[in-house]
Amino acid sequence: MEKLFLLKPNFKDANVDGTEQLYYCPHCAMIEGVLSYYTQLKDKLEVIYIDFPRPRHKLVELVGEENQGCPNLVISKDDSVGLDTSYFMSLKGYLFVNKKELIVRYFTDKYGIGKPHP
Ligand SMILES: N[C@@H](CCC(=O)N[C@@H](CS)C(=O)NCC(=O)O)C(=O)O
């Protein structure tokens, strides 16, 4: 099953301002919006919420330290038989993509959901 990693909201980031300001990841929020529009995706994907601080261990185990940006969709080659996955990166037998535009492209190709209006 495809694993979709999203950051939990309400994190602090000392690298931005060193204060108590809380943040959410706007890229993950966009994916959350798509999941709420197309609720059938929630039955198809394993959605895994992880904490903001790096290293993000569950993700690093799959795709390595340098690829832990979120949102991140990790799939196996079996998940994508017959689909164009040329825009995925490949590591340790997994395919992954960590750009929101490409994650929703996969959802459209595989599950037939709508596309972002141009
Ligand atoms: N181009 C990516 C940007 C995603 C992004 O910058 N995510 C941040 C969190 S808001 C992140 O995980 N950055 C890398 C890191 O913190 O290690 C997208 O469109 O999805």
XYZ file of C-alpha atoms and ligand atoms in Angstrom:
138
model
C 0.000 0.000 0.000
C 1.206 3.507 -0.780
C 2.504 5.402 2.241
C 1.799 9.114 2.399
C 3.848 11.021 4.960
C 2.469 14.336 6.181
C 3.779 16.647 8.886
C 1.660 17.086 11.984
C 0.581 20.723 12.300
C 1.497 23.054 15.159
C 5.248 22.671 15.149
C 7.893 25.194 16.102
C 10.883 25.923 13.891
C 13.782 27.684 15.566
C 15.416 28.078 12.166
C 12.674 30.477 11.127
C 12.341 32.767 14.124
C 13.489 31.033 17.304
C 10.237 31.916 19.022
C 7.182 30.051 20.224
C 5.399 30.656 16.918
C 3.472 27.604 15.719
C 3.451 26.554 12.075
C 1.838 24.093 9.725
C 3.315 22.866 6.458
C 1.399 24.559 3.617
C 2.374 21.816 1.183
C 0.976 19.100 3.486
C -2.127 21.236 3.997
C -2.739 21.230 0.248
C -2.542 17.430 0.202
C -4.883 17.287 3.220
C -7.350 19.343 1.217
C -7.224 16.861 -1.650
C -7.765 13.958 0.793
C -10.825 15.723 2.154
C -12.232 16.328 -1.350
C -11.641 12.751 -2.471
C -12.292 10.743 0.666
C -11.869 7.448 -1.202
C -8.128 8.102 -1.124
C -8.074 7.581 2.628
C -9.016 3.919 2.109
C -6.342 3.443 -0.525
C -3.386 5.081 1.195
C -1.646 4.597 4.487
C -1.431 8.164 5.775
C 1.344 8.584 8.313
C 1.604 11.770 10.353
C 5.100 12.581 11.532
C 6.705 15.275 13.649
C 8.498 18.189 12.021
C 11.958 17.871 13.650
C 14.563 16.076 11.578
C 15.580 13.321 11.332
C 12.085 12.045 10.543
C 12.972 8.485 11.377
C 10.101 6.533 9.789
C 10.693 8.331 6.516
C 14.488 8.266 6.659
C 14.343 4.476 7.045
C 12.609 4.265 3.674
C 14.102 7.034 1.562
C 17.222 8.257 3.346
C 18.274 11.349 5.245
C 18.496 13.594 2.194
C 14.965 12.858 0.988
C 12.899 13.419 4.138
C 11.034 16.480 2.879
C 7.260 16.325 3.314
C 4.731 15.724 1.957
C 6.272 12.487 0.745
C 4.612 9.605 -1.091
C 6.430 6.264 -0.966
C 5.212 3.424 -3.149
C 6.430 0.032 -4.209
C 6.967 -0.866 -7.844
C 3.957 -3.190 -7.572
C 1.691 -0.260 -6.664
C 2.342 1.391 -9.981
C 2.220 -1.340 -12.620
C 1.130 0.193 -15.924
C 1.592 3.784 -14.741
C 4.203 6.320 -15.777
C 6.438 6.689 -12.716
C 9.311 8.417 -14.500
C 8.881 11.440 -12.192
C 9.469 9.335 -9.080
C 12.865 8.837 -7.500
C 14.003 5.348 -6.710
C 15.855 4.118 -3.651
C 16.214 0.800 -1.832
C 13.494 -0.778 -3.950
C 10.982 2.004 -3.234
C 9.749 4.782 -5.440
C 9.093 8.118 -3.798
C 8.182 11.676 -4.632
C 8.201 14.668 -2.294
C 6.665 17.470 -4.288
C 2.963 18.130 -3.821
C 2.317 18.690 -7.544
C 3.730 15.257 -8.346
C 1.917 13.547 -5.490
C -1.447 14.749 -6.781
C -0.432 13.807 -10.323
C -0.007 10.233 -9.117
C -3.414 10.330 -7.390
C -5.023 11.447 -10.640
C -3.225 8.816 -12.723
C -3.867 5.961 -10.323
C -7.235 6.791 -8.767
C -8.840 9.018 -11.369
C -9.396 12.027 -9.129
C -9.584 15.568 -10.477
C -6.549 17.641 -11.361
C -5.614 21.070 -10.008
C -7.181 23.708 -12.235
C -4.431 25.353 -14.299
N 8.439 21.499 -3.084
C 7.852 20.787 -1.961
C 8.137 21.614 -0.719
C 7.806 20.873 0.534
C 8.482 21.513 1.730
O 9.242 22.480 1.621
N 8.206 20.943 2.892
C 8.909 21.349 4.082
C 7.992 21.471 5.276
S 6.918 22.872 5.116
C 9.955 20.317 4.352
O 9.682 19.164 4.638
N 11.179 20.743 4.115
C 12.322 19.871 4.179
C 12.718 19.604 5.553
O 12.179 20.222 6.488
O 13.560 18.711 5.741
C 6.374 20.626 -2.243
O 5.838 21.360 -3.068
O 5.721 19.719 -1.700
